[in-house]
Coordinates of C-alpha atoms in Angstrom, one line a residue:
M990 CA -80.7 -58.1 25.5
D991 CA -82.4 -59.5 28.6
F992 CA -82.9 -62.8 26.7
N993 CA -79.2 -63.0 25.8
V994 CA -78.2 -62.3 29.4
K995 CA -80.5 -65.0 30.8
K996 CA -79.2 -67.4 28.2
L997 CA -75.6 -66.6 29.0
A998 CA -76.3 -67.1 32.7
S999 CA -78.0 -70.4 32.0
D1000 CA -75.2 -71.6 29.9
A1001 CA -72.7 -70.6 32.6
G1002 CA -74.7 -72.6 35.1
V1003 CA -74.8 -75.7 32.9
F1004 CA -71.0 -75.4 32.3
F1005 CA -70.3 -75.0 36.1
T1006 CA -72.5 -78.0 36.9
R1007 CA -70.7 -80.1 34.4
A1008 CA -67.4 -79.0 35.6
V1009 CA -68.3 -79.9 39.2
Q1010 CA -69.5 -83.4 38.0
F1011 CA -66.3 -83.9 36.0
T1012 CA -64.1 -82.9 38.9
E1013 CA -65.9 -85.2 41.3
E1014 CA -65.6 -88.1 38.9
K1015 CA -61.9 -87.5 38.7
L1016 CA -61.6 -87.5 42.5
G1017 CA -63.8 -90.6 42.8
Q1018 CA -66.5 -88.7 44.6
A1019 CA -69.2 -89.3 41.9
E1020 CA -70.4 -92.2 39.7
K1021 CA -69.6 -92.2 36.0
T1022 CA -71.7 -93.8 33.3
E1023 CA -69.4 -96.1 31.3
L1024 CA -69.8 -96.2 27.5
D1025 CA -70.7 -99.4 25.7
P1026 CA -67.6 -101.5 25.1
H1027 CA -68.2 -101.5 21.4
L1028 CA -68.3 -97.7 21.4
D1029 CA -65.2 -97.6 23.5
H1030 CA -63.4 -99.8 21.0
L1031 CA -64.6 -97.5 18.1
I1032 CA -63.3 -94.4 19.9
A1033 CA -59.9 -96.0 20.5
R1034 CA -59.7 -97.0 16.9
G1035 CA -60.7 -93.5 15.8
D1036 CA -58.0 -91.9 18.0
S1037 CA -55.4 -94.3 16.6
T1038 CA -56.4 -93.6 13.0
K1039 CA -56.3 -89.8 13.6
N1040 CA -52.8 -89.9 15.3
W1041 CA -51.2 -92.2 12.7
T1042 CA -52.8 -90.3 9.8
E1043 CA -51.2 -87.1 11.2
K1044 CA -47.8 -88.7 11.5
I1045 CA -47.9 -90.3 8.1
L1046 CA -49.1 -87.0 6.5
R1047 CA -46.3 -85.0 8.1
Q1048 CA -43.5 -87.5 7.3
T1049 CA -44.7 -87.8 3.7
E1050 CA -44.6 -84.0 3.3
V1051 CA -41.1 -84.0 4.7
L1052 CA -40.1 -86.8 2.2
L1053 CA -41.6 -85.0 -0.8
Q1054 CA -40.5 -81.5 0.3
P1055 CA -37.5 -81.5 2.6
N1056 CA -37.4 -77.7 2.7
P1057 CA -39.4 -76.5 5.8
S1058 CA -39.7 -73.0 4.5
A1059 CA -41.3 -74.3 1.3
R1060 CA -43.7 -76.5 3.4
I1061 CA -44.8 -73.5 5.5
E1062 CA -45.4 -71.5 2.3
E1063 CA -47.5 -74.3 0.9
F1064 CA -49.4 -74.5 4.2
I1065 CA -50.2 -70.8 4.1
Y1066 CA -51.4 -70.9 0.5
D1067 CA -53.6 -73.9 1.3
K1068 CA -55.2 -72.2 4.3
L1069 CA -55.8 -69.1 2.1
D1070 CA -57.4 -71.4 -0.5
K1071 CA -55.0 -70.0 -3.1
K1072 CA -53.1 -71.9 -5.8
I1073 CA -49.6 -72.8 -4.9
P1074 CA -47.1 -71.1 -7.3
S1075 CA -45.1 -73.4 -9.5
R1076 CA -41.7 -74.0 -7.9
T1077 CA -38.5 -75.1 -9.7
T1078 CA -37.2 -78.4 -8.4
N1079 CA -33.6 -78.7 -7.2
A1080 CA -32.7 -80.9 -10.2
E1081 CA -34.2 -78.5 -12.6
L1082 CA -32.3 -75.6 -11.0
L1083 CA -29.0 -77.7 -11.1
G1084 CA -29.7 -78.5 -14.8
Q1085 CA -30.2 -74.8 -15.6
H1086 CA -27.0 -73.8 -13.9
M1087 CA -25.1 -76.4 -15.9
L1088 CA -26.6 -75.1 -19.2
D1089 CA -25.7 -71.6 -18.2
A1090 CA -22.2 -72.6 -17.3
A1091 CA -21.8 -74.4 -20.7
Q1092 CA -22.6 -71.2 -22.5
E1093 CA -19.9 -69.4 -20.6
F1094 CA -17.2 -72.1 -21.0
G1095 CA -18.2 -72.7 -24.7
P1096 CA -20.8 -75.2 -25.8
E1097 CA -18.4 -76.6 -28.4
T1098 CA -15.7 -77.5 -25.9
P1099 CA -15.8 -81.1 -24.5
Y1100 CA -16.6 -79.7 -21.0
G1101 CA -19.3 -77.5 -22.4
R1102 CA -20.9 -80.3 -24.4
T1103 CA -20.9 -82.6 -21.3
L1104 CA -22.4 -79.8 -19.2
I1105 CA -25.2 -79.5 -21.7
T1106 CA -25.8 -83.2 -21.8
V1107 CA -25.9 -83.7 -18.0
G1108 CA -27.8 -80.5 -17.5
E1109 CA -30.6 -81.5 -19.9
F1110 CA -31.0 -84.8 -18.1
Q1111 CA -31.0 -83.1 -14.7
R1112 CA -33.9 -81.1 -16.0
K1113 CA -35.7 -84.3 -17.1
L1114 CA -35.1 -85.7 -13.6
G1115 CA -36.6 -82.5 -12.1
G1116 CA -39.6 -82.8 -14.4
A1117 CA -40.2 -86.4 -13.2
E1118 CA -39.9 -85.2 -9.6
R1119 CA -42.5 -82.5 -10.3
E1120 CA -44.9 -85.1 -11.7
L1121 CA -44.3 -87.2 -8.5
L1122 CA -45.1 -84.2 -6.3
Q1123 CA -48.3 -83.3 -8.2
T1124 CA -49.5 -86.9 -8.3
S1125 CA -48.7 -87.6 -4.7
A1126 CA -50.5 -84.4 -3.5
A1127 CA -53.6 -85.2 -5.4
A1128 CA -53.7 -89.0 -4.8
F1129 CA -52.3 -89.3 -1.3
L1130 CA -51.8 -86.1 0.7
N1131 CA -55.1 -84.4 -0.1
P1132 CA -57.3 -87.3 1.0
L1133 CA -55.4 -87.6 4.3
R1134 CA -55.8 -83.8 4.9
N1135 CA -59.5 -84.0 3.9
F1136 CA -60.1 -86.7 6.6
L1137 CA -58.3 -84.7 9.3
E1138 CA -60.0 -81.4 8.4
G1139 CA -63.4 -82.8 7.5
D1140 CA -64.5 -86.2 8.8
W1141 CA -62.4 -86.1 12.0
R1142 CA -63.6 -82.6 13.0
T1143 CA -67.2 -83.8 12.7
I1144 CA -66.4 -86.9 14.8
S1145 CA -64.6 -84.8 17.4
K1146 CA -67.5 -82.4 17.7
E1147 CA -70.0 -85.2 18.2
R1148 CA -67.8 -86.9 20.7
R1149 CA -67.6 -83.7 22.8
L1150 CA -71.4 -83.5 22.6
L1151 CA -71.6 -87.1 23.7
E1152 CA -69.4 -86.3 26.7
N1153 CA -71.6 -83.4 27.7
R1154 CA -74.7 -85.6 27.4
R1155 CA -73.0 -88.2 29.6
L1156 CA -72.2 -85.6 32.3
D1157 CA -75.8 -84.3 32.1
L1158 CA -77.0 -87.9 32.6
D1159 CA -74.8 -88.5 35.6
I1160 CA -75.9 -85.1 37.1
C1161 CA -79.5 -86.2 36.8
K1162 CA -78.7 -89.6 38.4
A1163 CA -77.1 -87.8 41.4
R1164 CA -80.0 -85.4 41.7
L1165 CA -82.5 -88.3 41.9
K1166 CA -80.4 -90.0 44.6
K1167 CA -80.4 -86.8 46.6
A1168 CA -84.1 -86.1 46.2
K1169 CA -86.1 -86.6 49.4
Q1170 CA -89.6 -85.4 48.7
A1171 CA -91.9 -87.1 46.3
E1172 CA -92.3 -84.1 44.1
A1173 CA -88.6 -83.6 43.9
K1174 CA -88.1 -87.3 43.1
A1175 CA -90.7 -87.1 40.3
S1176 CA -89.1 -84.1 38.8
A1177 CA -85.6 -85.6 39.0
A1178 CA -86.9 -88.9 37.5
H1179 CA -88.4 -87.0 34.5
E1180 CA -85.1 -85.1 34.0
L1181 CA -83.3 -88.4 34.1
R1182 CA -85.5 -90.0 31.4
V1183 CA -84.9 -87.0 29.2
A1184 CA -81.2 -87.0 29.8
Q1185 CA -81.0 -90.8 29.1
T1186 CA -82.9 -90.4 25.8
E1187 CA -80.6 -87.6 24.7
F1188 CA -77.5 -89.6 25.8
D1189 CA -78.7 -92.7 23.9
R1190 CA -79.4 -90.7 20.8
Q1191 CA -76.0 -89.0 20.8
A1192 CA -74.2 -92.3 21.5
E1193 CA -75.9 -93.7 18.4
V1194 CA -74.9 -90.7 16.2
T1195 CA -71.3 -91.0 17.5
R1196 CA -71.2 -94.8 16.9
L1197 CA -72.4 -94.4 13.3
L1198 CA -69.7 -91.8 12.6
L1199 CA -67.0 -93.9 14.2
E1200 CA -68.0 -97.0 12.3
G1201 CA -67.3 -95.0 9.1
I1202 CA -63.6 -95.1 10.0
G1203 CA -63.6 -98.6 8.4
S1204 CA -64.5 -96.9 5.0
T1205 CA -61.8 -94.3 5.7
H1206 CA -59.2 -97.2 6.1
L1207 CA -60.3 -98.6 2.7
N1208 CA -60.0 -95.2 1.1
H1209 CA -56.6 -94.6 2.6
L1210 CA -55.5 -98.1 1.4
R1211 CA -56.4 -97.1 -2.2
C1212 CA -54.6 -93.8 -1.8
L1213 CA -51.5 -95.6 -0.5
Q1214 CA -51.5 -97.9 -3.5
D1215 CA -51.7 -94.8 -5.8
F1216 CA -48.8 -93.3 -3.9
A1217 CA -46.7 -96.4 -4.3
E1218 CA -47.5 -96.5 -8.0
A1219 CA -46.5 -92.9 -8.4
Q1220 CA -43.1 -93.7 -6.7
T1221 CA -42.7 -96.7 -8.9
V1222 CA -43.2 -94.6 -12.0
F1223 CA -40.9 -91.9 -10.7
Y1224 CA -38.0 -94.2 -9.9
A1225 CA -38.4 -96.1 -13.2
Q1226 CA -38.2 -92.8 -15.1
C1227 CA -35.1 -91.8 -13.1
H1228 CA -33.4 -95.1 -13.9
H1229 CA -34.4 -94.8 -17.5
H1230 CA -33.0 -91.2 -17.7
M1231 CA -29.8 -92.1 -16.0
Q1232 CA -29.2 -95.1 -18.4
D1233 CA -29.8 -92.7 -21.3
L1234 CA -27.4 -90.2 -19.7
Q1235 CA -24.7 -92.9 -19.4
R1236 CA -25.0 -93.8 -23.0
E1237 CA -24.8 -90.2 -24.1
L1238 CA -21.7 -89.7 -21.9
H1239 CA -20.1 -92.8 -23.4
R1240 CA -20.7 -91.4 -26.9
C1241 CA -19.2 -88.0 -25.9
V1242 CA -16.2 -89.8 -24.4
N1243 CA -15.6 -91.8 -27.6
A1244 CA -16.2 -88.7 -29.8
D1245 CA -13.7 -86.5 -27.9
G1246 CA -11.1 -89.2 -27.3
I1247 CA -11.1 -88.7 -23.5
P1248 CA -10.3 -91.7 -21.4
P1249 CA -13.5 -93.0 -19.6
P1250 CA -13.7 -92.5 -15.9
S1251 CA -13.1 -95.6 -13.8
A1252 CA -15.4 -96.5 -11.0
A1253 CA -13.9 -97.4 -7.6
G1254 CA -12.3 -100.8 -7.8
G1255 CA -13.1 -100.9 -11.6
S1256 CA -16.7 -101.9 -10.9
D1257 CA -19.7 -100.9 -13.0
P1258 CA -21.3 -97.7 -11.5
A1259 CA -24.8 -99.1 -11.9
S1260 CA -24.1 -102.4 -10.3
S1261 CA -22.0 -100.8 -7.5
A1262 CA -25.1 -98.8 -6.4
F1263 CA -26.7 -102.1 -5.3
P1264 CA -24.6 -104.0 -2.7
S1265 CA -24.4 -107.6 -3.4
E1266 CA -25.7 -110.1 -0.8
P1267 CA -25.5 -113.8 -0.6
L1268 CA -28.2 -115.5 -2.6
T1269 CA -30.2 -118.5 -1.7
S1270 CA -30.0 -121.4 -4.1
E1271 CA -33.5 -120.6 -5.4
A1272 CA -32.7 -116.9 -5.9
A1273 CA -29.4 -117.8 -7.6
C1274 CA -31.1 -120.0 -10.0
S1275 CA -33.7 -117.4 -10.8
S1276 CA -31.2 -114.5 -11.2
Q1277 CA -28.7 -116.3 -13.5
L1278 CA -29.3 -116.8 -17.2
P1279 CA -27.6 -119.4 -19.4
V1280 CA -25.4 -118.0 -22.0
T1281 CA -26.9 -120.0 -24.9
G1282 CA -30.4 -120.7 -23.5
S1283 CA -33.4 -118.4 -23.2
R1284 CA -36.3 -117.9 -20.9
K1285 CA -39.5 -116.0 -20.7
A1286 CA -39.8 -112.6 -19.1
K1287 CA -42.8 -110.4 -18.2
V1288 CA -42.4 -106.7 -19.1
L1289 CA -43.1 -104.4 -16.1
Y1290 CA -43.2 -101.0 -17.8
D1291 CA -43.4 -99.5 -21.3
Y1292 CA -40.0 -98.9 -22.9
D1293 CA -39.2 -97.0 -26.1
A1294 CA -36.2 -98.1 -28.1
H1295 CA -33.6 -95.4 -28.5
D1296 CA -31.9 -96.9 -31.6
A1297 CA -32.1 -99.8 -33.9
S1298 CA -30.1 -102.1 -31.6
E1299 CA -32.9 -101.9 -28.9
L1300 CA -36.3 -103.5 -28.7
S1301 CA -39.4 -101.5 -27.7
L1302 CA -41.5 -103.0 -24.9
L1303 CA -45.1 -102.9 -23.8
A1304 CA -46.1 -103.4 -20.2
D1305 CA -47.4 -106.9 -19.3
E1306 CA -46.4 -108.5 -22.5
L1307 CA -44.2 -111.7 -22.5
I1308 CA -41.0 -111.9 -24.4
S1309 CA -38.0 -114.3 -24.7
V1310 CA -34.7 -113.1 -23.3
Y1311 CA -31.1 -114.4 -23.3
T1312 CA -27.6 -113.0 -22.8
V1313 CA -24.4 -113.3 -24.7
P1314 CA -20.8 -113.3 -23.5
G1315 CA -19.4 -109.9 -22.7
M1316 CA -22.8 -108.2 -22.7
D1317 CA -23.5 -105.3 -20.2
P1318 CA -25.2 -107.0 -17.2
D1319 CA -27.9 -104.3 -17.1
W1320 CA -29.1 -105.5 -20.5
L1321 CA -30.4 -108.7 -22.2
I1322 CA -31.3 -109.6 -25.7
G1323 CA -35.1 -109.7 -26.0
Q1324 CA -37.1 -111.4 -28.8
R1325 CA -40.7 -111.1 -29.8
G1326 CA -41.5 -113.1 -32.8
N1327 CA -39.0 -112.0 -35.5
E1328 CA -38.2 -108.8 -33.7
K1329 CA -35.0 -108.8 -31.6
G1330 CA -33.0 -106.2 -29.7
K1331 CA -31.4 -105.1 -26.4
V1332 CA -33.8 -104.6 -23.5
P1333 CA -33.1 -103.2 -20.0
V1334 CA -33.2 -105.8 -17.2
T1335 CA -34.9 -103.4 -14.7
Y1336 CA -38.0 -103.4 -17.0
L1337 CA -38.4 -107.1 -16.8
E1338 CA -39.6 -109.8 -14.4
L1339 CA -37.8 -113.0 -15.2
L1340 CA -40.0 -116.1 -15.1
S1341 CA -38.9 -119.5 -14.2

């Protein structure tokens, strides 16, 4: 017990002495040892990395999960180190409501059949969203959190220790200046050498940790690429599902003899979703296809044909494409050897 009391008193004395030194530095009444410029630069870069990582992490969480209550629930489960329960996405919930409504209105009625068709595709969109959330969490969000809760905490701890070593060093310098007697000067000089050694050692440890921020940037770069790839796959799946839904709805309209809905101004709903902008002459040449000619195209994503009129595609392969009068602008005729069929434009990169 006596040892603990003495240690507590000693620690309190050290804390008080450091507080006095820090206050006098702020008031300009004491000298302050400046850090190496390179170390100062590393500290500034580390602080910037930490601040922007926090902002990007928070905003990505908002993007992927707009519901603040759900985010708080996920945060609590993460802190308790428990598995987050599976949550139905909004699209899946909407799809289920449509399917339930179809059962009440009659699945054999035109409205009921349409509700079932749209509801099933809404559930597919929800499934794609679920995959995006899972992939983004594993490939992007978790690495950012691991940096903030792991590496950065270690760096912050060593930086606080470095600041204490610097204060101790400046306290020893002040004592040496104030020492009058030879014995006091010798004692103060010894304490200064020890403090200088501890400060230099801690500065080196802190420098090595901060230089590791460069590796953190490379890791986050790869994570960012994975996140962008996950979004690319998600939006491609959504576009694919919506094209399938449009075809199903057209078939339902034809089967039931119901007049098709007209988009505002008689424009195609898919093309109206993308506002047209003036094209440069180079862009115009690359975006227009001759009616009778053909050109090469690179396939961006795999595509499975839905019927005999379409052509299945494999990512990165090259095919020939052309259009015919009156054809849907979202589709082209693709040809691979003797195989031929319709292919979606969004799955292609047209080559000059």
